[in-house]
Short mmCIF file of C-alpha atoms in Angstrom, two decimals:
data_model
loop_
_atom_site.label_atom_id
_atom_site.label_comp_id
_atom_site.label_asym_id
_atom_site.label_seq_id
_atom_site.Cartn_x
_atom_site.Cartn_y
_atom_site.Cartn_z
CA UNK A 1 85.56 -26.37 48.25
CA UNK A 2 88.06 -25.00 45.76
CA UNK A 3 89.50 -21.49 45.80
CA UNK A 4 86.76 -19.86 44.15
CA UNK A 5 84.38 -20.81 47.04
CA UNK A 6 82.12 -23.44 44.88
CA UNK A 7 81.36 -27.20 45.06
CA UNK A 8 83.47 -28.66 41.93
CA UNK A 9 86.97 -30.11 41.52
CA UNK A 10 89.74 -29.14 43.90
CA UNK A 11 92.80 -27.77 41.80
CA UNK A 12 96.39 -28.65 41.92
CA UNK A 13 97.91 -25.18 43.52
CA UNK A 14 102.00 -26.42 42.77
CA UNK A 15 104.38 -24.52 40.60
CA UNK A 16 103.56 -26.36 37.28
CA UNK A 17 99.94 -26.38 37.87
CA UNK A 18 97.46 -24.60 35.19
CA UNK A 19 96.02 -22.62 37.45
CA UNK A 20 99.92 -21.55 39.07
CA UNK A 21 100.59 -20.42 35.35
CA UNK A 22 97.41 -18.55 35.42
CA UNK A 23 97.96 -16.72 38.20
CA UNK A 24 101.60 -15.83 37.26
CA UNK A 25 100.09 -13.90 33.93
CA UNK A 26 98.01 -12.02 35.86
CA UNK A 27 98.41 -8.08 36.36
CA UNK A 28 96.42 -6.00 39.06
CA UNK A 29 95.41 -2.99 37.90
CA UNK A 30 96.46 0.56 39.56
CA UNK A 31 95.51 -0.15 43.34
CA UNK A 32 93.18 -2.70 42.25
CA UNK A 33 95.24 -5.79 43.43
CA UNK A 34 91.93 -7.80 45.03
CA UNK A 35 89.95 -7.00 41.65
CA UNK A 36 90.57 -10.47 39.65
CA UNK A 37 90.40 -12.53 42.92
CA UNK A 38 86.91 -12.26 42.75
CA UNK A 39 85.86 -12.05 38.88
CA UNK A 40 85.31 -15.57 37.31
CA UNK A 41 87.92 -17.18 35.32
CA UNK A 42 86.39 -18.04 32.12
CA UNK A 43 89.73 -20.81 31.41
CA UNK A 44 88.25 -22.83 34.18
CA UNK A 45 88.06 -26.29 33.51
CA UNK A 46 84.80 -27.33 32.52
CA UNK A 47 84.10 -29.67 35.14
CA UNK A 48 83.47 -26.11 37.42
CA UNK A 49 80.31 -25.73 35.46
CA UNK A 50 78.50 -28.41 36.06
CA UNK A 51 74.84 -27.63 35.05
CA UNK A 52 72.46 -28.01 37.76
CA UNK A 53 70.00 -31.16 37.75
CA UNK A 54 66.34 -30.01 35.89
CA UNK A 55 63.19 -29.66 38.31
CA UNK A 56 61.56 -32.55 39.10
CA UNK A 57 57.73 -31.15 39.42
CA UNK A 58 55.57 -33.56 40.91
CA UNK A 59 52.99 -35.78 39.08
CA UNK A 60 50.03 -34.60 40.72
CA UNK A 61 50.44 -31.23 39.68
CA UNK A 62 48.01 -30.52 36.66
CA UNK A 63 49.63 -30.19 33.36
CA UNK A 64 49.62 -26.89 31.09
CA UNK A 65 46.82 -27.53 29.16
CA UNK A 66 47.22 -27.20 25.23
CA UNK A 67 46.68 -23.97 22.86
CA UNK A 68 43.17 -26.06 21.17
CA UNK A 69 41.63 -26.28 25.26
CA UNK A 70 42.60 -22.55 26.51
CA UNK A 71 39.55 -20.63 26.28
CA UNK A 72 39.07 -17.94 23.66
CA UNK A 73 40.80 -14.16 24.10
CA UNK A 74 38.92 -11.52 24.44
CA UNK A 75 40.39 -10.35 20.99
CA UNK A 76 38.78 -13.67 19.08
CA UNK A 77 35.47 -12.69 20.82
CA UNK A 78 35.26 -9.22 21.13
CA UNK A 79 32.20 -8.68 18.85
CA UNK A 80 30.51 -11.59 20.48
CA UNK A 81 28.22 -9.90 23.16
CA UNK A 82 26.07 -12.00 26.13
CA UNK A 83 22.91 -12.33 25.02
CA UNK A 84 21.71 -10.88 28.28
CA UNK A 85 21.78 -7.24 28.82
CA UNK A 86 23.70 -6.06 31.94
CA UNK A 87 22.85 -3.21 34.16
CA UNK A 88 24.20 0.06 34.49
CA UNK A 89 26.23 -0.45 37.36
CA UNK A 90 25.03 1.96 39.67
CA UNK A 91 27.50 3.03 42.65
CA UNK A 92 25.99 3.41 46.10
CA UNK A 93 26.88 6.80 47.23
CA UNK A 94 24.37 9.30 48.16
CA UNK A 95 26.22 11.62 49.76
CA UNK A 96 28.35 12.69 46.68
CA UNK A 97 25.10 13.11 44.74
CA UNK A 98 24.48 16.46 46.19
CA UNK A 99 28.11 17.80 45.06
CA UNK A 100 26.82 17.61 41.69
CA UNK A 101 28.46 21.10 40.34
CA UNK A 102 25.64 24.02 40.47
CA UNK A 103 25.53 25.54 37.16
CA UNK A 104 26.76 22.68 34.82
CA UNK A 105 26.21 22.78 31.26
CA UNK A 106 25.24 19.44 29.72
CA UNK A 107 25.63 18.84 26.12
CA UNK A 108 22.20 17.71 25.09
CA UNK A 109 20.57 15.52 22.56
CA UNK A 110 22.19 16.23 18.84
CA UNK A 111 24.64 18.16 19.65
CA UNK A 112 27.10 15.78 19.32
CA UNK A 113 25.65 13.13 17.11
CA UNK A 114 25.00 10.94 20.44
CA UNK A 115 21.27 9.87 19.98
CA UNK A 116 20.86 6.08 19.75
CA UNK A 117 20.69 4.06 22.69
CA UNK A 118 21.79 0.48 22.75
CA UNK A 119 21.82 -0.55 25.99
CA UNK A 120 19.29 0.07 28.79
CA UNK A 121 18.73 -0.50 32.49
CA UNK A 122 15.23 -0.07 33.98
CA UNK A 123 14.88 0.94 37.37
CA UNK A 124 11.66 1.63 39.59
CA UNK A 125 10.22 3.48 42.37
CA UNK A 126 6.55 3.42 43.67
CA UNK A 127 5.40 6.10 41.59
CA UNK A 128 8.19 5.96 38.64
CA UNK A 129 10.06 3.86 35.86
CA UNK A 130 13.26 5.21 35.01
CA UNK A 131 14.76 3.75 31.41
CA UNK A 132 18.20 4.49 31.65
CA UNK A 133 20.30 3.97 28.21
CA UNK A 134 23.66 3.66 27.54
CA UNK A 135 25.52 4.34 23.93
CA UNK A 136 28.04 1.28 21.95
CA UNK A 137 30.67 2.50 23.99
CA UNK A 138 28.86 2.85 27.24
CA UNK A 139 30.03 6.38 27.80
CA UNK A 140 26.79 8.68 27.40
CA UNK A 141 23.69 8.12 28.94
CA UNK A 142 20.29 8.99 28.74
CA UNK A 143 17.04 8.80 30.80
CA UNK A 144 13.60 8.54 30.17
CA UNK A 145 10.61 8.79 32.94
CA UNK A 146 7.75 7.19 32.95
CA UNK A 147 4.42 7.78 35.51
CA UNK A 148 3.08 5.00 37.20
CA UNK A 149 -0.17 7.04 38.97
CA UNK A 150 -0.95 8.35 35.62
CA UNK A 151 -5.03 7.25 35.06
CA UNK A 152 -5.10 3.86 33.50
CA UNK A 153 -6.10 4.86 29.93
CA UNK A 154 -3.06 7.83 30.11
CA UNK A 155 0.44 7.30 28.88
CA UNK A 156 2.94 9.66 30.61
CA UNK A 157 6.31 9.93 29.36
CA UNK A 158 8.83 12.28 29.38
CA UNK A 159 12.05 12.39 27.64
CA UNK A 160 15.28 13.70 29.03
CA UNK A 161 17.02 15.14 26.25
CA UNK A 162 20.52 15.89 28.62
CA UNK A 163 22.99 13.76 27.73
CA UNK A 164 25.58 12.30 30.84
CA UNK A 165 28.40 10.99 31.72
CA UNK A 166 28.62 7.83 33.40
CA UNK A 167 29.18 9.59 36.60
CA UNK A 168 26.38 12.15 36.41
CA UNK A 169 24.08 9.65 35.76
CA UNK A 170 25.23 7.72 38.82
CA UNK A 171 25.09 10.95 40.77
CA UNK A 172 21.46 11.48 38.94
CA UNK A 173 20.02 7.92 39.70
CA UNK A 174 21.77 8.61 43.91
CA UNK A 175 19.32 11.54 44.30
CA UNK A 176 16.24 9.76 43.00
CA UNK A 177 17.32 6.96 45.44
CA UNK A 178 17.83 9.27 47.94
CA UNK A 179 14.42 11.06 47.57
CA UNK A 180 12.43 7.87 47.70
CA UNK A 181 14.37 6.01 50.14
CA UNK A 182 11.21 6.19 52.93
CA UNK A 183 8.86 4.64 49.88
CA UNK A 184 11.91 1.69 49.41
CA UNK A 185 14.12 3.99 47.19
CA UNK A 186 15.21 2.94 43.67
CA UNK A 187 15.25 -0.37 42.73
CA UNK A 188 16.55 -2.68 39.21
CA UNK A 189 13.53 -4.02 37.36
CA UNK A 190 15.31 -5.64 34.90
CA UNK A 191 18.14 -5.03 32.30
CA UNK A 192 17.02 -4.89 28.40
CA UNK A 193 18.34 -4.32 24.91
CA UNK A 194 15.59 -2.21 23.47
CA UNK A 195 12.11 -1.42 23.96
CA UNK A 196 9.46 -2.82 21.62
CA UNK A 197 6.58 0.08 22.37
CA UNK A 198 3.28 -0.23 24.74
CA UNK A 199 0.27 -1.88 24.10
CA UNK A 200 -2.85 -1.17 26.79
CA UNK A 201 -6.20 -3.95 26.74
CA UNK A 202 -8.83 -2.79 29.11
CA UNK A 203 -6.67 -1.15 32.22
CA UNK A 204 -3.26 0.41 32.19
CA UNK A 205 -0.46 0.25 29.82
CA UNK A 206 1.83 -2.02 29.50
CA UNK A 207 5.95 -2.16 28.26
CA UNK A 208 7.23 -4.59 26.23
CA UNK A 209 10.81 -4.81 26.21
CA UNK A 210 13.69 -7.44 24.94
CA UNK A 211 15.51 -9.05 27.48
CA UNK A 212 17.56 -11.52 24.97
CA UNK A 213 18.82 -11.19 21.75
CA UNK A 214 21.39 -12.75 20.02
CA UNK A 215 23.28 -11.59 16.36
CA UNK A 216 22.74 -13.34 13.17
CA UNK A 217 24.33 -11.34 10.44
CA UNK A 218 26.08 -8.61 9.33
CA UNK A 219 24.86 -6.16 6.25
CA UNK A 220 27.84 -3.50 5.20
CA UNK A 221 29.02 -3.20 8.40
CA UNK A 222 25.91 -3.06 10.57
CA UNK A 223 24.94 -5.58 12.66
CA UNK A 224 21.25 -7.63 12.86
CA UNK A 225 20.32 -9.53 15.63
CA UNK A 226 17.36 -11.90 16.58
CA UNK A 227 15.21 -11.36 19.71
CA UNK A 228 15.50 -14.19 22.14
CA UNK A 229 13.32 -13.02 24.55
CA UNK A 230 10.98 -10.45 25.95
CA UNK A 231 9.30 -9.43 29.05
CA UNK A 232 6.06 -7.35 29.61
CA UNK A 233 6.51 -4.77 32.40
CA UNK A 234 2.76 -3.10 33.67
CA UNK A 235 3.14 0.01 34.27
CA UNK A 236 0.94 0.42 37.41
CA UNK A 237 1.24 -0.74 40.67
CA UNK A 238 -1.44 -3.27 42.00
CA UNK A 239 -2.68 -1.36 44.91
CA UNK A 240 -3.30 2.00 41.89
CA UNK A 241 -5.46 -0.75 39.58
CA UNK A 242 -8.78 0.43 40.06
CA UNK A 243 -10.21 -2.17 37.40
CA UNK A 244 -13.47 -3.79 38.43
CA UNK A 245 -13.69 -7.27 38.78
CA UNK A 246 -15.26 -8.61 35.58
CA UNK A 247 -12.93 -6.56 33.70
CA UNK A 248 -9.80 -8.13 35.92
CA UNK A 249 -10.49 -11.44 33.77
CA UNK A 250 -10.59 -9.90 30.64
CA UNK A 251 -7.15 -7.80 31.08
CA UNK A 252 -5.74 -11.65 32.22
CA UNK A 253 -7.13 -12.94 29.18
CA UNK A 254 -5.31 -10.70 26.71
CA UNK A 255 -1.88 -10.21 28.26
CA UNK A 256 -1.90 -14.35 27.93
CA UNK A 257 -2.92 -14.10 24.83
CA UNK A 258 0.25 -11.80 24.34
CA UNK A 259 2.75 -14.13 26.75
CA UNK A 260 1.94 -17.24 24.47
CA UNK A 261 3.13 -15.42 21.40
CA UNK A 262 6.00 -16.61 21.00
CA UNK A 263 8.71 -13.39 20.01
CA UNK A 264 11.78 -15.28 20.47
CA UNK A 265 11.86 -17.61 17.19
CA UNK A 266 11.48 -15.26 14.20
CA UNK A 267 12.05 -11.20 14.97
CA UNK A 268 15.00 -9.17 13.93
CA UNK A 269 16.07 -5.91 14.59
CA UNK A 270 18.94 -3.65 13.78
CA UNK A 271 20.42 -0.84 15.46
CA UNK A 272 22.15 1.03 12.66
CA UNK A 273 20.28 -0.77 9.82
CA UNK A 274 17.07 -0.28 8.38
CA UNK A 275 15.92 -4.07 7.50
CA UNK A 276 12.45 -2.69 6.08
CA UNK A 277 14.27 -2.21 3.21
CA UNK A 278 16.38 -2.82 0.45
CA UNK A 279 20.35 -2.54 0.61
CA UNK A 280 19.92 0.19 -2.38
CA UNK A 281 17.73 2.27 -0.88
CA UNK A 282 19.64 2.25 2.07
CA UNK A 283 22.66 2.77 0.13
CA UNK A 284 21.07 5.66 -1.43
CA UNK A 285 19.51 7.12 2.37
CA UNK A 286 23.62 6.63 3.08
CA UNK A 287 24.90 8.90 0.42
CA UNK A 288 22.12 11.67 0.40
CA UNK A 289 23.12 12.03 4.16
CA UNK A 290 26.49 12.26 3.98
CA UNK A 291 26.17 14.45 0.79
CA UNK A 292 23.92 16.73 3.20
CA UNK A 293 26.50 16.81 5.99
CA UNK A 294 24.17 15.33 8.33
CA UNK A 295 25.32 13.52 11.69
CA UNK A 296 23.18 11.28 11.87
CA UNK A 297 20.05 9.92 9.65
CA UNK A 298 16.44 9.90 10.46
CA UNK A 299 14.87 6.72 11.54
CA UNK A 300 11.18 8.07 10.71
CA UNK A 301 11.28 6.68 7.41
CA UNK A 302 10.57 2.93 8.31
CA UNK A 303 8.25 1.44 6.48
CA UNK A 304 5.55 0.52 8.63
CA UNK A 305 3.86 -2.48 6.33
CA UNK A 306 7.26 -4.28 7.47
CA UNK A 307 7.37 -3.33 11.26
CA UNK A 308 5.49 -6.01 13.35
CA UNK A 309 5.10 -3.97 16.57
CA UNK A 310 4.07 -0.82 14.59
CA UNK A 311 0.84 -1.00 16.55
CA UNK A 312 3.04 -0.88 19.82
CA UNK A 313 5.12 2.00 18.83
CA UNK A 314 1.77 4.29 17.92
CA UNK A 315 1.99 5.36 22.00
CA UNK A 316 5.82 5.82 21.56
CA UNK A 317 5.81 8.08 18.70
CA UNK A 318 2.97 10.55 20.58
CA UNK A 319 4.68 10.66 23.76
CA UNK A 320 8.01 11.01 22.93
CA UNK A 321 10.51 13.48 20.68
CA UNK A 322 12.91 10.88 19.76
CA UNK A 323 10.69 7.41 19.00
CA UNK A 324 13.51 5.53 17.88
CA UNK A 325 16.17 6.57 19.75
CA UNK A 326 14.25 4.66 22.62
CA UNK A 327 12.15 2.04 20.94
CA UNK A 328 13.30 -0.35 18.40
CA UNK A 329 11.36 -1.96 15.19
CA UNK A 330 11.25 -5.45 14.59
CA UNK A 331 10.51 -7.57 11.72
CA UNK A 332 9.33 -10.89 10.62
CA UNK A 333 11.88 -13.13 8.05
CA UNK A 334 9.80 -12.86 5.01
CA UNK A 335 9.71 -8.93 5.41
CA UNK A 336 13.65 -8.41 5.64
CA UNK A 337 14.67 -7.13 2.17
#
């Protein structure tokens, strides 16, 4: 060890040694005599320094992989979306659903511009669907109820028009589990991106809803997307079907009629973007609403010639205030303009 305590090349200490003449030039400060016995020399030979060997890692370790195989940020594929819907995400506390704040004032349907829906979970009870949907930035929510004991030629709908945060709505969808729990309490049906309408045969009505979808193109800034699949949700229970046996064959014949269309090749949809027509007559819609000061344009001007499931949507539009804030038109290739 040399004198400054480190592994390295011992040094001559006799009169005519470098480091005797260094330590000759050397002045301690005011009371400070054991102050440059401990900070480094920076004329020490420069065999002191010897750089220490590199790390050896071992060859079985895997090897950084390259920038071309790491997988894609969330930056390059933010507007990229899974083409299945998730759920609302419902916490599991009942016992903070009754603090819900007595005398609350919700903001409700308009009153801030927050209408459309684009993202929906649908939960069930014995005698209820609930349709909850979320906004594009999954911070307002909305709920719509529909009757499952209603008579089987009888649509029942009803259309919350509140407007809730994330954590009213949990606190909303905790009391509804809470008040059915002896029944089997609230359960997730199934998660969706829109809802196409109803459509009743013989019995009860039925919901037909996209479970799939996946975007195609963009028009000035809005976004159109293809459905990639669907599911149709009765809205009865078995044990409340009171259909007679004949006619039991019959409703099995037209909802397979109905399965075997295929929906998931050639139907496109828009949230923001009317694809029944033109780019200059939506253009136009555009600058007439702006030029009005409106918050948000009317969606009751489709054109129904274009809109396959305009039969499904007749129901929709009877039952509820705000169709299209719900339910979503699709149309065929050859129809988008």
């Amino acid at each position: 060890m040399n004198e400054l305590g480190r592994p390295g090349i011992l040094l001559d200490s006799g009169p005519h040694s470098p480091s005797a003449s260094l330590r000759s030039n050397e002045r301690p400060e005011h009371g400070s005599s054991q102050e440059h016995e401990h900070r480094p020399r920076t004329n020490e030979p420069a065999t002191l320094q010897q750089p220490s060997p590199p790390l050896v890692q071992p060859s079985n370790l895997a090897q950084t992989p390259s920038t071309s195989d790491l997988p894609l940020l969330a930056s390059e594929s933010e507007d990229e979306e899974p083409a299945t819907a998730t759920c609302f995400g419902r916490s599991t506390s009942p016992t903070s659903a009754s603090q819900k704040t007595k005398g609350a004032e919700y903001p409700k349907v308009g009153e801030e511009g927050i209408c459309k829906m684009h993202r929906f979970s649908l939960y069930e009870t014995v005698s209820r669907f609930y349709f909850v949907g979320g906004d594009v930035l999954d911070r307002k929510f909305r709920i719509l109820k529909i009757d499952r004991t209603a008579d089987f030629d009888e649509l029942v709908v009803s259309e919350d028009e509140i407007v809730y945060t994330r954590k009213e709505m949990n606190q909303l969808l905790n009391v509804i589990d809470d008040g059915n729990r002896v029944s089997g309490g609230l359960k997730l049906r199934c998660s969706t991106w829109g809802l196409l309408g109803f459509i009743r045969f013989t019995g009860a009505y039925y919901m037909l809803v996209i479970t799939k979808r996946s975007q195609v193109a963009m028009i000035g800034g809005h976004y159109v997307y293809q459905v990639d699949g669907t599911e149709l949700v009765p809205l009865t229970t078995p044990a409340s079907s009171r259909l007679k046996a004949e006619r039991i064959s019959e409703e099995a014949r037209f909802v397979s009629t109905l399965s075997n269309l295929d929906l998931s090749r050639s139907f496109y949809f828009s949230y923001t973007y009317d694809i029944t027509r033109s780019l200059q007559q939506n253009l136009t819609r555009e600058r007439e609403a702006l030029s009005q000061g409106a918050l948000r344009r009317s969606h009751d001007y489709h054109r129904g010639m274009f809109v396959w499931n305009h039969h499904l949507l007749g129901p929709a539009s009877e039952a509820l205030q705000n169709t299209y804030d719900w339910c979503i038109p699709v149309s065929l290739p050859t129809d988008v303009v």
